[in-house]
Short mmCIF file of C-alpha atoms in Angstrom, two decimals:
data_model
loop_
_atom_site.label_atom_id
_atom_site.label_comp_id
_atom_site.label_asym_id
_atom_site.label_seq_id
_atom_site.Cartn_x
_atom_site.Cartn_y
_atom_site.Cartn_z
CA MET U 493 -12.04 4.77 -15.53
CA ARG U 494 -11.88 4.63 -11.75
CA GLN U 495 -9.35 1.83 -11.91
CA GLU U 496 -7.15 3.70 -14.39
CA ALA U 497 -7.20 6.78 -12.16
CA THR U 498 -6.40 4.68 -9.08
CA LEU U 499 -3.51 2.94 -10.83
CA ARG U 500 -2.05 6.33 -11.78
CA LYS U 501 -2.32 7.45 -8.16
CA LEU U 502 -0.58 4.27 -6.99
CA LYS U 503 2.31 4.77 -9.40
CA THR U 504 2.67 8.38 -8.25
CA PHE U 505 2.54 7.21 -4.63
CA LEU U 506 5.34 4.69 -5.23
CA GLN U 507 7.53 7.37 -6.83
CA ALA U 508 7.33 9.58 -3.73
CA PRO U 509 10.22 9.58 -1.20
CA VAL U 510 10.15 6.41 0.90
CA ASN U 511 9.78 8.33 4.17
CA SER U 512 6.65 10.07 2.92
CA GLN U 513 4.83 6.90 1.84
CA ASP U 514 1.98 6.26 4.27
CA ILE U 515 1.07 2.57 4.55
CA LEU U 516 -2.62 3.27 5.11
CA GLU U 517 -2.78 5.40 1.96
CA GLY U 518 -1.21 2.59 -0.07
CA ALA U 519 -3.62 0.05 1.41
CA VAL U 520 -6.58 2.26 0.51
CA LEU U 521 -5.37 2.54 -3.10
CA ILE U 522 -5.22 -1.26 -3.33
CA ASP U 523 -8.71 -1.42 -1.86
CA GLN U 524 -10.03 1.13 -4.35
CA TYR U 525 -8.52 -0.64 -7.36
CA CYS U 526 -9.95 -4.02 -6.36
CA ASN U 527 -13.39 -2.54 -5.62
CA PRO U 528 -14.06 0.08 -8.33
CA LEU U 529 -17.83 -0.03 -7.93
CA GLU U 530 -17.77 0.52 -4.15
CA ASP U 531 -17.44 3.85 -2.38
CA VAL U 532 -14.00 3.33 -0.85
CA SER U 533 -13.46 6.86 0.40
CA PRO U 534 -10.10 7.84 1.97
CA GLU U 535 -11.95 10.57 3.86
CA ASN U 536 -14.42 8.09 5.38
CA ILE U 537 -11.63 5.70 6.30
CA GLN U 538 -9.65 8.51 7.93
CA ALA U 539 -12.76 9.56 9.86
CA GLU U 540 -13.05 5.98 11.19
CA ILE U 541 -9.39 6.05 12.23
CA ASP U 542 -9.87 9.40 13.97
CA ASP U 543 -12.92 8.07 15.81
CA ILE U 544 -11.07 5.02 17.11
CA THR U 545 -8.15 7.24 18.12
CA ARG U 546 -10.54 9.50 20.04
CA LYS U 547 -11.99 6.51 21.91
CA VAL U 548 -8.50 5.33 22.84
CA LYS U 549 -7.62 8.77 24.18
CA VAL U 550 -10.80 8.92 26.25
CA TYR U 551 -9.96 5.56 27.81
CA LEU U 552 -6.32 6.56 28.30
CA SER U 553 -7.19 9.89 29.92
CA ALA U 554 -9.14 8.05 32.62
CA LYS U 555 -5.93 6.14 33.45
CA ASN U 556 -3.48 9.00 33.09
CA SER U 557 -4.87 12.49 32.48
CA ARG U 558 -1.38 13.81 31.70
CA HIS U 559 -0.40 11.18 29.22
CA PRO U 560 1.44 12.78 26.26
CA SER U 561 -0.58 10.77 23.73
CA LEU U 562 -3.58 12.95 24.57
CA SER U 563 -1.96 15.96 22.93
CA MET U 564 0.19 14.32 20.24
CA ALA U 565 0.21 16.01 16.85
CA GLY U 566 2.08 15.47 13.59
CA ASP U 567 4.87 12.90 13.42
CA SER U 568 6.22 13.31 16.95
CA TYR U 569 6.80 10.23 19.09
CA ILE U 570 6.90 9.41 22.79
CA GLU U 571 10.32 8.30 24.02
CA ASP U 572 9.42 6.96 27.47
CA LEU U 573 8.87 3.19 27.23
CA ASP U 574 6.38 3.00 30.13
CA LEU U 575 4.22 5.71 28.58
CA GLN U 576 4.34 3.90 25.24
CA GLY U 577 3.17 0.74 27.01
CA GLN U 578 0.24 2.58 28.60
CA ALA U 579 -0.87 3.86 25.20
CA LEU U 580 -0.67 0.42 23.57
CA GLU U 581 -2.57 -1.12 26.49
CA ALA U 582 -5.34 1.45 25.94
CA LEU U 583 -5.30 0.76 22.21
CA ASN U 584 -5.62 -2.99 22.80
CA HIS U 585 -8.53 -2.48 25.17
CA VAL U 586 -10.51 -0.23 22.84
CA LEU U 587 -9.74 -2.05 19.59
CA PHE U 588 -9.99 -5.67 20.69
CA THR U 589 -12.10 -5.64 23.87
CA ALA U 590 -14.50 -2.74 23.45
CA MET U 591 -14.84 -2.67 19.63
CA LYS U 592 -14.23 -6.42 19.23
CA PHE U 593 -11.85 -6.32 16.29
CA LYS U 594 -10.35 -9.77 15.75
CA GLY U 595 -8.51 -12.01 13.36
CA ASN U 596 -10.86 -13.78 10.97
CA VAL U 597 -9.93 -17.35 11.81
CA ALA U 598 -13.23 -18.77 10.56
CA ASP U 599 -12.94 -17.28 7.05
CA PHE U 600 -9.24 -16.51 6.76
CA TYR U 601 -8.99 -16.75 2.96
CA ASN U 602 -11.85 -14.37 2.19
CA PRO U 603 -10.49 -11.48 0.03
CA LEU U 604 -12.56 -9.03 2.08
CA ASN U 605 -10.05 -9.51 4.89
CA SER U 606 -7.48 -7.67 2.78
CA TYR U 607 -9.56 -4.55 2.09
CA ILE U 608 -9.14 -1.89 4.73
CA HIS U 609 -12.68 -0.50 4.39
CA GLN U 610 -14.11 -4.00 4.91
CA VAL U 611 -11.85 -4.55 7.92
CA LEU U 612 -13.34 -1.41 9.48
CA ILE U 613 -16.90 -2.49 8.62
CA ASN U 614 -16.66 -6.15 9.64
CA ARG U 615 -14.03 -5.65 12.37
CA THR U 616 -12.14 -8.70 11.18
CA GLY U 617 -9.04 -9.14 9.11
CA ILE U 618 -5.85 -11.07 8.49
CA PRO U 619 -2.47 -10.32 10.13
CA ILE U 620 -1.33 -7.78 7.54
CA SER U 621 -4.56 -5.74 7.29
CA LEU U 622 -4.97 -5.64 11.07
CA SER U 623 -1.30 -4.67 11.37
CA VAL U 624 -1.79 -1.74 8.96
CA LEU U 625 -4.72 -0.55 11.08
CA TYR U 626 -2.86 -1.08 14.36
CA LEU U 627 0.32 0.66 13.16
CA THR U 628 -1.70 3.65 11.94
CA LEU U 629 -3.54 4.01 15.25
CA ALA U 630 -0.30 3.63 17.22
CA LYS U 631 1.26 6.41 15.15
CA HIS U 632 -1.67 8.70 16.03
CA LEU U 633 -0.83 8.02 19.69
CA GLY U 634 2.85 8.82 19.23
CA ILE U 635 4.07 5.21 19.26
CA ARG U 636 6.60 4.18 16.63
CA LEU U 637 5.96 0.65 15.37
CA GLU U 638 7.57 -0.91 12.32
CA PRO U 639 6.20 -3.51 9.88
CA VAL U 640 7.93 -6.91 9.84
CA ASN U 641 7.56 -9.32 6.89
CA PHE U 642 7.50 -12.39 9.12
CA PRO U 643 6.86 -15.71 7.32
CA HIS U 644 3.23 -16.87 7.32
CA HIS U 645 2.19 -14.19 9.85
CA PHE U 646 2.74 -10.46 9.36
CA MET U 647 3.92 -8.69 12.53
CA LEU U 648 4.91 -5.30 13.93
CA ARG U 649 7.98 -4.63 16.03
CA TRP U 650 8.27 -2.29 19.01
CA CYS U 651 11.74 -1.15 20.04
CA GLN U 652 12.62 -1.59 23.72
CA ARG U 653 15.95 0.25 23.47
CA ALA U 654 17.24 3.39 21.81
CA GLN U 655 15.93 3.84 18.28
CA GLY U 656 18.16 2.25 15.69
CA ALA U 657 18.89 -0.87 17.75
CA SER U 658 19.81 -3.75 15.46
CA ASN U 659 19.60 -6.82 17.70
CA ILE U 660 16.33 -8.74 17.42
CA THR U 661 16.26 -9.07 21.21
CA ASP U 662 15.98 -5.28 21.45
CA TYR U 663 12.42 -5.54 20.16
CA VAL U 664 9.15 -7.16 21.09
CA TYR U 665 6.85 -8.20 18.24
CA VAL U 666 3.22 -7.13 18.25
CA ASP U 667 0.66 -9.57 16.86
CA ALA U 668 -2.32 -7.51 15.72
CA PHE U 669 -4.05 -10.72 14.61
CA GLY U 670 -3.67 -11.98 18.18
CA ASN U 671 -5.31 -8.98 19.89
CA GLY U 672 -2.09 -6.98 20.15
CA LYS U 673 -0.16 -9.57 22.11
CA CYS U 674 3.57 -8.85 22.47
CA LEU U 675 5.97 -11.70 21.69
CA THR U 676 9.70 -12.24 21.89
CA ALA U 677 11.60 -13.37 18.81
CA LYS U 678 11.67 -16.92 20.13
CA GLU U 679 7.91 -16.88 20.82
CA CYS U 680 7.34 -15.76 17.21
CA GLU U 681 9.14 -18.91 16.06
CA TYR U 682 7.01 -21.05 18.37
CA MET U 683 3.89 -19.43 16.92
CA ILE U 684 4.64 -20.52 13.34
CA GLY U 685 6.45 -23.72 14.29
CA GLN U 686 9.74 -23.11 12.51
CA HIS U 687 13.13 -21.47 12.95
CA VAL U 688 13.44 -18.05 11.33
CA THR U 689 16.68 -16.28 10.43
CA GLU U 690 17.33 -12.75 11.70
CA GLU U 691 16.66 -11.09 8.33
CA PHE U 692 12.94 -11.81 8.70
CA TYR U 693 12.77 -9.75 11.91
CA ALA U 694 13.93 -6.59 10.09
CA ALA U 695 11.61 -3.67 9.37
CA VAL U 696 10.39 -3.46 5.78
CA SER U 697 9.40 -0.58 3.52
CA THR U 698 5.89 0.54 2.64
CA LYS U 699 6.35 -0.88 -0.87
CA GLU U 700 7.25 -4.29 0.58
CA VAL U 701 4.14 -4.21 2.77
CA LEU U 702 1.97 -3.43 -0.26
CA GLN U 703 3.73 -6.16 -2.23
CA ARG U 704 2.77 -8.70 0.41
CA MET U 705 -0.83 -7.46 0.47
CA VAL U 706 -1.08 -7.80 -3.31
CA GLY U 707 0.73 -11.15 -3.16
CA ASN U 708 -1.97 -12.43 -0.80
CA LEU U 709 -4.65 -11.33 -3.26
CA LEU U 710 -2.75 -12.97 -6.13
CA ASN U 711 -2.72 -16.27 -4.29
CA LEU U 712 -6.43 -15.97 -3.56
CA GLY U 713 -7.07 -15.07 -7.21
CA LYS U 714 -5.39 -18.27 -8.35
CA ARG U 715 -7.93 -20.22 -6.27
CA GLU U 716 -10.87 -18.30 -7.71
CA SER U 717 -13.61 -20.18 -9.57
CA LYS U 718 -13.09 -20.28 -13.33
CA ASP U 719 -16.69 -19.19 -13.80
CA ARG U 720 -16.06 -15.70 -12.43
CA SER U 721 -13.57 -14.54 -15.09
CA PHE U 722 -10.65 -14.51 -12.63
CA MET U 723 -11.38 -10.89 -11.75
CA LEU U 724 -9.38 -10.96 -8.49
CA LEU U 725 -6.37 -12.47 -10.25
CA ARG U 726 -6.59 -9.87 -13.00
CA VAL U 727 -6.71 -6.84 -10.69
CA SER U 728 -4.01 -8.18 -8.37
CA LEU U 729 -1.73 -8.79 -11.37
CA ASP U 730 -2.34 -5.20 -12.49
CA LEU U 731 -1.34 -3.96 -9.03
CA TYR U 732 1.74 -6.14 -8.79
CA LEU U 733 2.97 -5.06 -12.21
CA ALA U 734 2.36 -1.41 -11.29
CA MET U 735 4.90 -1.95 -8.50
CA TYR U 736 7.25 -4.29 -10.39
CA PRO U 737 6.68 -3.70 -14.13
CA ASP U 738 9.66 -5.85 -15.17
CA SER U 739 8.62 -9.00 -13.32
CA VAL U 740 8.78 -11.55 -16.15
CA GLN U 741 7.01 -14.21 -14.06
CA HIS U 742 3.97 -11.98 -13.54
CA LEU U 743 3.97 -10.60 -17.07
CA LEU U 744 3.87 -14.15 -18.40
CA LEU U 745 1.04 -15.03 -16.01
CA GLN U 746 -0.89 -11.96 -17.20
CA ALA U 747 -0.37 -12.87 -20.86
CA ARG U 748 -1.50 -16.45 -20.25
CA LEU U 749 -4.53 -15.24 -18.31
CA TYR U 750 -5.67 -12.84 -21.04
CA PHE U 751 -5.04 -15.53 -23.65
CA HIS U 752 -7.02 -18.07 -21.60
CA LEU U 753 -9.93 -15.63 -21.25
CA GLY U 754 -9.75 -14.65 -24.92
CA ILE U 755 -9.58 -10.93 -24.15
CA TRP U 756 -7.36 -8.11 -25.45
CA PRO U 757 -5.28 -10.23 -27.88
CA GLU U 758 -3.41 -7.13 -29.08
CA LYS U 759 -2.40 -6.38 -25.49
CA VAL U 760 -1.25 -10.00 -25.14
CA LEU U 761 1.12 -9.46 -28.06
CA ASP U 762 2.48 -6.28 -26.44
CA ILE U 763 3.09 -8.13 -23.16
CA LEU U 764 4.83 -10.98 -24.96
CA GLN U 765 7.07 -8.57 -26.84
CA ASN U 766 8.04 -6.99 -23.50
CA ILE U 767 8.79 -10.41 -21.98
CA GLN U 768 11.01 -11.34 -24.93
CA ALA U 769 12.98 -8.10 -24.50
CA LEU U 770 13.36 -8.60 -20.74
CA ASP U 771 14.22 -12.31 -20.80
CA PRO U 772 15.10 -13.95 -24.15
CA SER U 773 15.21 -17.36 -22.42
CA GLN U 774 11.38 -17.28 -22.38
CA HIS U 775 11.38 -17.60 -26.18
CA GLY U 776 9.61 -20.99 -26.18
CA ALA U 777 6.64 -19.88 -24.06
CA VAL U 778 6.45 -16.55 -25.86
CA ALA U 779 6.51 -18.10 -29.34
CA TYR U 780 3.70 -20.52 -28.46
CA LEU U 781 1.46 -17.74 -27.15
CA VAL U 782 2.29 -15.41 -30.05
CA GLN U 783 1.37 -18.07 -32.61
CA HIS U 784 -1.96 -18.92 -31.00
CA THR U 785 -2.84 -15.30 -30.28
CA LEU U 786 -2.28 -14.37 -33.93
CA GLU U 787 -4.46 -17.33 -34.96
CA HIS U 788 -7.15 -16.10 -32.54
CA ILE U 789 -7.02 -12.57 -34.01
CA GLU U 790 -7.24 -13.90 -37.57
CA ARG U 791 -10.14 -16.20 -36.69
CA ARG U 792 -12.06 -13.28 -35.21
CA ARG U 793 -11.47 -11.19 -38.32
CA GLU U 794 -12.71 -13.95 -40.57
CA ASP U 795 -15.80 -14.69 -38.52
CA SER U 796 -16.77 -11.06 -37.99
CA GLY U 797 -16.52 -10.07 -41.66
CA PRO U 798 -19.53 -8.60 -43.52
CA ASN U 799 -20.14 -11.75 -45.56
CA VAL U 800 -20.31 -14.15 -42.64
CA LYS U 801 -23.27 -16.53 -42.75
CA LEU U 802 -24.35 -18.97 -40.12
CA ARG U 803 -23.54 -22.58 -40.96
CA SER U 804 -26.52 -24.91 -40.97
CA SER U 805 -25.39 -26.47 -37.71
CA GLU U 806 -25.10 -23.09 -35.90
CA LYS U 807 -27.87 -21.65 -33.77
CA GLU U 808 -29.33 -18.24 -34.51
CA VAL U 809 -28.15 -15.33 -32.34
CA CYS U 810 -31.05 -14.47 -30.03
CA TYR U 811 -29.77 -11.51 -28.01
CA SER U 812 -28.46 -8.13 -29.12
CA VAL U 813 -25.72 -5.84 -27.86
CA GLY U 814 -26.96 -3.63 -25.01
CA LEU U 815 -29.39 -6.11 -23.48
CA LEU U 816 -29.29 -6.71 -19.73
CA VAL U 817 -29.11 -10.47 -19.09
CA ARG U 818 -28.87 -12.81 -16.10
CA HIS U 819 -26.95 -16.10 -15.99
CA LYS U 820 -29.35 -19.03 -15.55
CA ARG U 821 -27.08 -21.08 -13.29
CA TYR U 822 -24.94 -18.56 -11.42
CA GLY U 823 -27.41 -15.69 -11.13
CA TYR U 824 -25.06 -12.80 -11.93
CA SER U 825 -26.24 -10.00 -14.22
CA GLY U 826 -24.50 -8.08 -16.98
CA VAL U 827 -24.80 -6.19 -20.24
CA ILE U 828 -23.99 -7.74 -23.63
CA PHE U 829 -21.30 -5.79 -25.47
CA GLY U 830 -20.43 -8.30 -28.21
CA TRP U 831 -21.12 -11.75 -29.60
CA ASP U 832 -19.68 -14.50 -31.80
CA PRO U 833 -21.73 -16.97 -33.89
CA VAL U 834 -19.76 -19.83 -32.30
CA CYS U 835 -17.22 -20.03 -29.46
CA MET U 836 -14.07 -18.27 -30.67
CA MET U 837 -11.87 -19.26 -27.75
CA PRO U 838 -8.79 -21.46 -28.22
CA PRO U 839 -9.14 -25.24 -27.69
CA ASP U 840 -7.49 -25.23 -24.25
CA TRP U 841 -10.02 -22.64 -22.97
CA ILE U 842 -12.89 -24.71 -24.35
CA GLU U 843 -11.48 -27.81 -22.66
CA ASN U 844 -10.70 -26.13 -19.31
CA LEU U 845 -14.21 -24.71 -19.01
CA SER U 846 -15.84 -27.98 -20.15
CA VAL U 847 -17.71 -26.21 -22.95
CA HIS U 848 -18.22 -29.56 -24.70
CA GLN U 849 -20.54 -30.60 -21.83
CA LEU U 850 -23.04 -27.84 -22.69
CA PRO U 851 -26.11 -28.96 -24.70
CA GLN U 852 -24.86 -27.25 -27.87
CA GLY U 853 -21.19 -27.33 -26.95
CA ALA U 854 -19.02 -24.71 -28.65
CA ASN U 855 -21.26 -24.68 -31.73
CA GLN U 856 -23.64 -21.97 -30.51
CA PRO U 857 -23.49 -18.18 -30.11
CA PHE U 858 -21.27 -16.88 -27.30
CA TYR U 859 -21.68 -13.43 -25.76
CA SER U 860 -19.19 -10.99 -24.25
CA ILE U 861 -20.82 -9.64 -21.10
CA LEU U 862 -19.85 -6.80 -18.78
CA LEU U 863 -20.71 -7.96 -15.25
CA GLU U 864 -21.90 -5.98 -12.24
CA ASP U 865 -18.47 -6.11 -10.57
CA GLY U 866 -16.76 -4.56 -13.60
CA SER U 867 -15.32 -7.83 -14.92
CA CYS U 868 -16.08 -9.45 -18.27
CA SER U 869 -17.39 -12.90 -19.04
CA TYR U 870 -17.77 -14.99 -22.20
CA VAL U 871 -21.00 -16.97 -21.98
CA ALA U 872 -22.82 -19.49 -24.15
CA GLN U 873 -26.29 -18.59 -25.39
CA GLY U 874 -27.81 -21.56 -23.60
CA GLU U 875 -26.44 -20.39 -20.26
#
């Protein structure tokens, strides 16, 4: 229910005028959707932002008691470049020296680096999450920074000329992952070790920033262990399709994922029908999945009928719906909400998860379990 409410809020957020879309608000919605069982409170996050801003102003006032950042309110910005530099210097000192925020080099691919509430708790992040934090704090100080979708390393740009300058040399590029260091365009290329065309130095929209954040989570979800029900991949696909509902590539990935997990076969058919309408050239992949999904639905109907009896080679079902259980090998807990007398998954799922290596293989009861993190798992009785 929390996730459904959050997804509705995200869709409403994306329909708002572009100039009114706050990047931090979008990042918090992503955080909330991916962590439905945690208390990801926008009010608490804003309080943290306000506290850091207050500390920066205290430090800045000791350097320049008349600095305009001390009394900034609303969406007004400082025009004087030297005063902007003083404010960013104070921000760098408080954020990276005093509070010890830093890029998480040691555990770069941890999904927690992408969640803004975890960035504030752990004081570590990746370039894009630290950039969202840095840009938000700079705005509170009256400094206009813009997000830049730089390859391999998200950046912010700071204009050194009149606003609206179009030449990449009119900007310096702020690396929030590198403690707020300012780089020239050429130094940005040195940092990633490749030449970059001018289009990648342009400012991007809030939606494009959120797309990259979700894209990072998608890539991490594809690496996720098959034993954890691909929860990260599932939620990141939901988020991506909320932003780009006609993305055939991601719709097909979602259909294949649900099919692989053996969940929501009726929804799989709806997704496949949508894909066929959007891109008829996908007919081959769609037809294959439709055929096997229909077979899966029919098999479930047959094996869940009132006259079903266990075959002599099948084990008796030992656990009932509603029981709290713990996985013997992986230690996670959950509640049983359904069961099958034998594994009802398609052959490729059985092969991919090496079900045949279990003591009773696929020929034993399998349980549908709601896990602590809100995901679902399909587990053999012997596990």
